[in-house]
XYZ file of C-alpha atoms in Angstrom:
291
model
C 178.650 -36.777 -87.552
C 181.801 -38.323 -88.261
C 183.020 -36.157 -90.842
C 182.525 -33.096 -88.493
C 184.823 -34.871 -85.875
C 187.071 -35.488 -88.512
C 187.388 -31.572 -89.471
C 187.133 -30.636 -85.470
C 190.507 -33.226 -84.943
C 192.778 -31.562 -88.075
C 195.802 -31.010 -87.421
C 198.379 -27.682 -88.754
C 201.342 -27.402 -90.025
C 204.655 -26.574 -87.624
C 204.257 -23.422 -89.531
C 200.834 -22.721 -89.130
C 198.711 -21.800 -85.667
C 195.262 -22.940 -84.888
C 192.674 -19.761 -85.152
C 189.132 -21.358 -84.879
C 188.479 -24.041 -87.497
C 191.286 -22.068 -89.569
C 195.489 -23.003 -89.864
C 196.898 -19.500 -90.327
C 200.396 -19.277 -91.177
C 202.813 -18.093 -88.666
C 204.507 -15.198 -88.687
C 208.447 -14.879 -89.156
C 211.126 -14.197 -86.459
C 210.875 -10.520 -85.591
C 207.869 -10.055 -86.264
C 204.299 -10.197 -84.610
C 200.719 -11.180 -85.684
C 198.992 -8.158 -86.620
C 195.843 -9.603 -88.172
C 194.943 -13.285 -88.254
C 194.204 -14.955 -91.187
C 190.504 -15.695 -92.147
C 188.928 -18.359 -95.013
C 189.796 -15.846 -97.617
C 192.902 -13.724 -96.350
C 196.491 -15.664 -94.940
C 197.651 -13.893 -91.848
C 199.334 -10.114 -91.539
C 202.592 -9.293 -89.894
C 204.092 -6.525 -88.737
C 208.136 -6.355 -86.969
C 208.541 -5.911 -83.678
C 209.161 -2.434 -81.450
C 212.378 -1.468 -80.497
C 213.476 -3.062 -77.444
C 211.144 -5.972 -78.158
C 212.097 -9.578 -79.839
C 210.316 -12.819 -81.311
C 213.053 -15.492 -81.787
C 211.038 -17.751 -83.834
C 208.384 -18.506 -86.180
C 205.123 -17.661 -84.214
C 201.530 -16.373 -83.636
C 202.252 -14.129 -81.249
C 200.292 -11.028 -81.498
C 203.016 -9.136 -78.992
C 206.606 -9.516 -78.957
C 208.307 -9.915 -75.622
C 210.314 -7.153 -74.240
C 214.368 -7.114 -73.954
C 215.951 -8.258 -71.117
C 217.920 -5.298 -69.077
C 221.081 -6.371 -67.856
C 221.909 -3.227 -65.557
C 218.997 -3.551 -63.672
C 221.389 -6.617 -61.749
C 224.793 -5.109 -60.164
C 227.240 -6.939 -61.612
C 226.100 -7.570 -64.716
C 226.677 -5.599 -67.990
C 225.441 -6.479 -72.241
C 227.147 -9.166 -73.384
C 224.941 -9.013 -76.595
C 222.600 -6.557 -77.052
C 218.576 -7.277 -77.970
C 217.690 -7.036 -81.448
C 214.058 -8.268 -82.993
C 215.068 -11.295 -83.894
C 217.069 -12.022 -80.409
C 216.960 -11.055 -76.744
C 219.949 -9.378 -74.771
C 222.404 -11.451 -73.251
C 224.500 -10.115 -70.062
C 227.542 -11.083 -68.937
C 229.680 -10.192 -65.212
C 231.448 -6.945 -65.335
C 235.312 -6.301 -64.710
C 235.850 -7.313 -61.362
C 233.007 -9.852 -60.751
C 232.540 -13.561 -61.670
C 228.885 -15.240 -63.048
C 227.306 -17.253 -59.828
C 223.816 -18.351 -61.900
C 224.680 -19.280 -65.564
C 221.563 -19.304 -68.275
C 222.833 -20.803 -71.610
C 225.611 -18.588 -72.446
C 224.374 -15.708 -70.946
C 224.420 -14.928 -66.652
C 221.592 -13.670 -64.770
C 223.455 -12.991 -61.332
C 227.131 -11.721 -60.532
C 229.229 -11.604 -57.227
C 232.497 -9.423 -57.023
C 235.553 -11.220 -57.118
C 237.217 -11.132 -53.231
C 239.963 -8.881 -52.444
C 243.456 -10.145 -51.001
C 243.707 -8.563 -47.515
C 247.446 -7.321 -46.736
C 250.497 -10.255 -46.648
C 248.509 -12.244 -48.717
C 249.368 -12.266 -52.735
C 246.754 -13.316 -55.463
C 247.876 -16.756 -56.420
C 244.840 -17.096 -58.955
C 243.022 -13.771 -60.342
C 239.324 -14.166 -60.830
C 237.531 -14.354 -64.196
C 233.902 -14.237 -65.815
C 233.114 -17.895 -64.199
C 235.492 -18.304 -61.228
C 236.907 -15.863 -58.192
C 239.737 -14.755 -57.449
C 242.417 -17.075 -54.950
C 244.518 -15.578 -52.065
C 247.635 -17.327 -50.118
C 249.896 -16.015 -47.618
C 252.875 -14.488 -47.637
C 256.094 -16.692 -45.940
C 259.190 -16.237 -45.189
C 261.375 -12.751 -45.764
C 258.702 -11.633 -48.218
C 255.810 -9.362 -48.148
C 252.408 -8.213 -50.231
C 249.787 -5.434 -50.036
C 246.899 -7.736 -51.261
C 247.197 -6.954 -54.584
C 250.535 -8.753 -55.854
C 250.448 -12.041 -58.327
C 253.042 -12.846 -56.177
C 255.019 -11.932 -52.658
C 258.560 -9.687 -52.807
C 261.371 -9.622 -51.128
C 262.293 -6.831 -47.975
C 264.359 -4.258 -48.985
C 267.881 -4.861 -47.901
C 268.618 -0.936 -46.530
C 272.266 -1.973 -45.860
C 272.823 -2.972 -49.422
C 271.661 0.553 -50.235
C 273.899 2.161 -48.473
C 270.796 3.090 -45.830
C 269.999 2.436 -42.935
C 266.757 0.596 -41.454
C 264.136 2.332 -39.800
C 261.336 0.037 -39.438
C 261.885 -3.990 -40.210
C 259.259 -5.641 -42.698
C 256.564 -7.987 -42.332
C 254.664 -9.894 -44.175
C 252.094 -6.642 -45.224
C 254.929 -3.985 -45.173
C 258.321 -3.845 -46.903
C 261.353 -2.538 -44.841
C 261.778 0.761 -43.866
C 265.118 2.817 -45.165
C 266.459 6.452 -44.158
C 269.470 7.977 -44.665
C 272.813 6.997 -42.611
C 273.942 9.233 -39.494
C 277.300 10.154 -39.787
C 278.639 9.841 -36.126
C 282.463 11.369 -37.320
C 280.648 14.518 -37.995
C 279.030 15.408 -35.195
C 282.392 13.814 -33.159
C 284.572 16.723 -34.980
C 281.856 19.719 -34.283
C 280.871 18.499 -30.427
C 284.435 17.850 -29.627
C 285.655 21.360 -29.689
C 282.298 22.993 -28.370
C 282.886 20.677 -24.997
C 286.589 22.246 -24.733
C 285.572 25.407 -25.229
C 283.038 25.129 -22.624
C 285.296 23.414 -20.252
C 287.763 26.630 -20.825
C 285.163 29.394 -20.111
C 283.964 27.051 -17.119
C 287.600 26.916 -15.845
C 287.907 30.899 -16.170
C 284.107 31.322 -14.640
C 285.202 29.322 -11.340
C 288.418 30.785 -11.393
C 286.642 34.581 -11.389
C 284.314 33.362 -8.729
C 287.390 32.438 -6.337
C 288.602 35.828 -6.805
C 285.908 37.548 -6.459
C 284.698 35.933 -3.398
C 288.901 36.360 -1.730
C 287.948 39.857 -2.701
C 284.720 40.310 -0.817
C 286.049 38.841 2.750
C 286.818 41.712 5.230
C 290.645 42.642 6.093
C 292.311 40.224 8.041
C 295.412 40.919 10.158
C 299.052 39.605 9.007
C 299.469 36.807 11.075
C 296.308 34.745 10.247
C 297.402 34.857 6.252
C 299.010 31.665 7.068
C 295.357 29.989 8.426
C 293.352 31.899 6.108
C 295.386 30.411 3.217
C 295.846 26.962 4.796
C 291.544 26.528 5.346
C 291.353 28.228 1.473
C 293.785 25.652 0.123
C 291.449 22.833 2.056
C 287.898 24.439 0.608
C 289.848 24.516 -2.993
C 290.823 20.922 -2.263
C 286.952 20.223 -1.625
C 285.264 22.139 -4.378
C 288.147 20.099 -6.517
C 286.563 16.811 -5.385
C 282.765 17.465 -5.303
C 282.692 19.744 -8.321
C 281.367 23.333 -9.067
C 277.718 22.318 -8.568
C 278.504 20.802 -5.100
C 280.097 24.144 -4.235
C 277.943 26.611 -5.526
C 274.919 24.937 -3.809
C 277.268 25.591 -0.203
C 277.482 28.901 -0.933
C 273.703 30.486 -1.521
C 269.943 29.653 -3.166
C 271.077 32.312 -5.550
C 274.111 30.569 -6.825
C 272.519 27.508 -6.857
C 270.010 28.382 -8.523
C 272.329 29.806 -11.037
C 273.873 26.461 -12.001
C 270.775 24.713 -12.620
C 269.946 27.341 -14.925
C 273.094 27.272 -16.662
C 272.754 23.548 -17.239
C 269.355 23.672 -18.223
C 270.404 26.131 -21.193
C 273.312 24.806 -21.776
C 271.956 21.529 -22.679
C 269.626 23.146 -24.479
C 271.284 24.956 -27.069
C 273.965 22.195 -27.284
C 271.049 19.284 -28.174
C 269.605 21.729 -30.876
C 273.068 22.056 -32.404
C 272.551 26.277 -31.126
C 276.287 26.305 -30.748
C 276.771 30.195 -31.493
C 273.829 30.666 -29.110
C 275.746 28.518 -26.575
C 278.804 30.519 -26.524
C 276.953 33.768 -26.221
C 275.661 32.203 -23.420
C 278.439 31.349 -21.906
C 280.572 34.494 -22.352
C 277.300 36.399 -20.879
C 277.375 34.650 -17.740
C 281.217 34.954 -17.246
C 280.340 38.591 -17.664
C 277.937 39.246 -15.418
C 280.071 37.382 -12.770
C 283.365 39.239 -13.207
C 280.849 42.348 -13.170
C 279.870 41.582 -10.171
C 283.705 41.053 -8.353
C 285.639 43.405 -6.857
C 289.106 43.529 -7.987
C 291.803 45.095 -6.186
């Protein structure tokens, strides 16, 4: 009985695995048990499948299957799976390894993104994220500069500023208005205008002195005297002032005239201007009678 007890407690080898009453001798990395081993065979081996590994000596009759590393986001092969060896993954560009297994990672997080006026002060790697800090002072970043920039100086530049900068946005530049130009092309429009206004009024004096009925010799002297008084007026309160004495028609001449006048002037329509102009002082000197 004691001898039995004695075969029942034997112990195998590290490279051997307990079949029965029977220490069969393990198989090699790679490769799986195919047959076990009996009193009068050792055991059989074959390798393992393709995507399948054993890592060490064993008596495994299947080998275990390859880890996938792209069935995690974030993760990608660091090493691929051969027989001998299972896959190890690693954090793709842009993410960092939050659960670490050996040398390998089993989970990934994206690294953060630097919102606008702040500049990355530390970019992220495989084990750590990415740092942010704001912008100060006269400087500026979109979220994705190592570090923040100076505004643009438009005056240095010979521009001018449109929009100042902040700390997201750099400064603003366009192009310089040159004031002398439009000085030396408005200048001579106004006189012109003021000329063919002059001759305009003047026409409309005549032509209204034209228009009045026959008057006898000796009221010349009061006619002229109360005309010399209603020039002296329309001198003072201006041609609008006058014209809107005189009839809704005349009046509502003027505003017209203003209206397109300022119109053609402010979209730089000079030649439509002075067409304009000469038109008008045509149709009024049309409209006179002339002795």
């Amino acid at each position: 009985m004691l001898n039995v007890i004695t075969a029942d407690a034997q112990t195998c080898h590290r490279a051997e695995y307990r079949v029965g009453q029977e220490c069969c001798p393990m198989c090699p990395p790679g490769n799986r048990v195919n047959k076990h081993c009996t009193e009068f065979t050792s055991t059989s081996c074959e390798p393992c499948a393709d995507g399948t590994f054993l890592d060490q000596l064993n008596g495994q009759t299947e080998c275990f299957p390859c880890k996938t590393c792209d069935a995690d986001p974030g993760l990608k092969v660091k090493r691929p799976c051969t027989t001998t060896s299972d896959a190890v993954c690693g954090p793709q560009d842009g993410f960092f390894c939050v659960d670490r297994r050996g040398d390998g990672c089993v989970a990934a997080q994206k690294h953060r993104s630097c919102k606008a006026g702040q500049y990355i002060s530390r970019r992220g790697t495989a084990i750590t994220d990415t740092e942010c800090s704001d912008c100060t002072g006269e400087t500026y970043s979109n979220g994705t500069f190592p570090s923040c920039q100076p505004h643009t100086k438009c005056e240095s530049e010979g521009l001018q500023q449109i929009r100042p900068g902040n700390h997201a946005a750099d400064s603003e530049c366009g192009p310089k208005h040159d004031s002398s130009n439009k000085t030396v092309i408005i200048v001579p429009v106004i006189l012109v205008a003021v000329i063919i206004v002059a001759v305009a009024v003047a026409a409309a004096v005549m032509c209204r002195r034209n228009k009045r009925p026959k008057q006898s010799a000796g009221r010349i002297t009061l006619v002229r005297h109360k005309e010399e008084i209603r020039m002296a007026n329309f001198l003072r309160k201006g041609c609008a002032s006058w014209l809107e004495t005189r009839s809704y028609s005349y009046s509502l001449s003027f505003i017209y005239f203003r209206s397109y006048s300022l119109f053609f002037i402010y979209f730089r329509s000079y030649s439509l201007f002075f067409i304009y102009l000469i038109c008008n002082l045509w149709i009024l000197l049309k409209n006179c009678e002339f002795p």
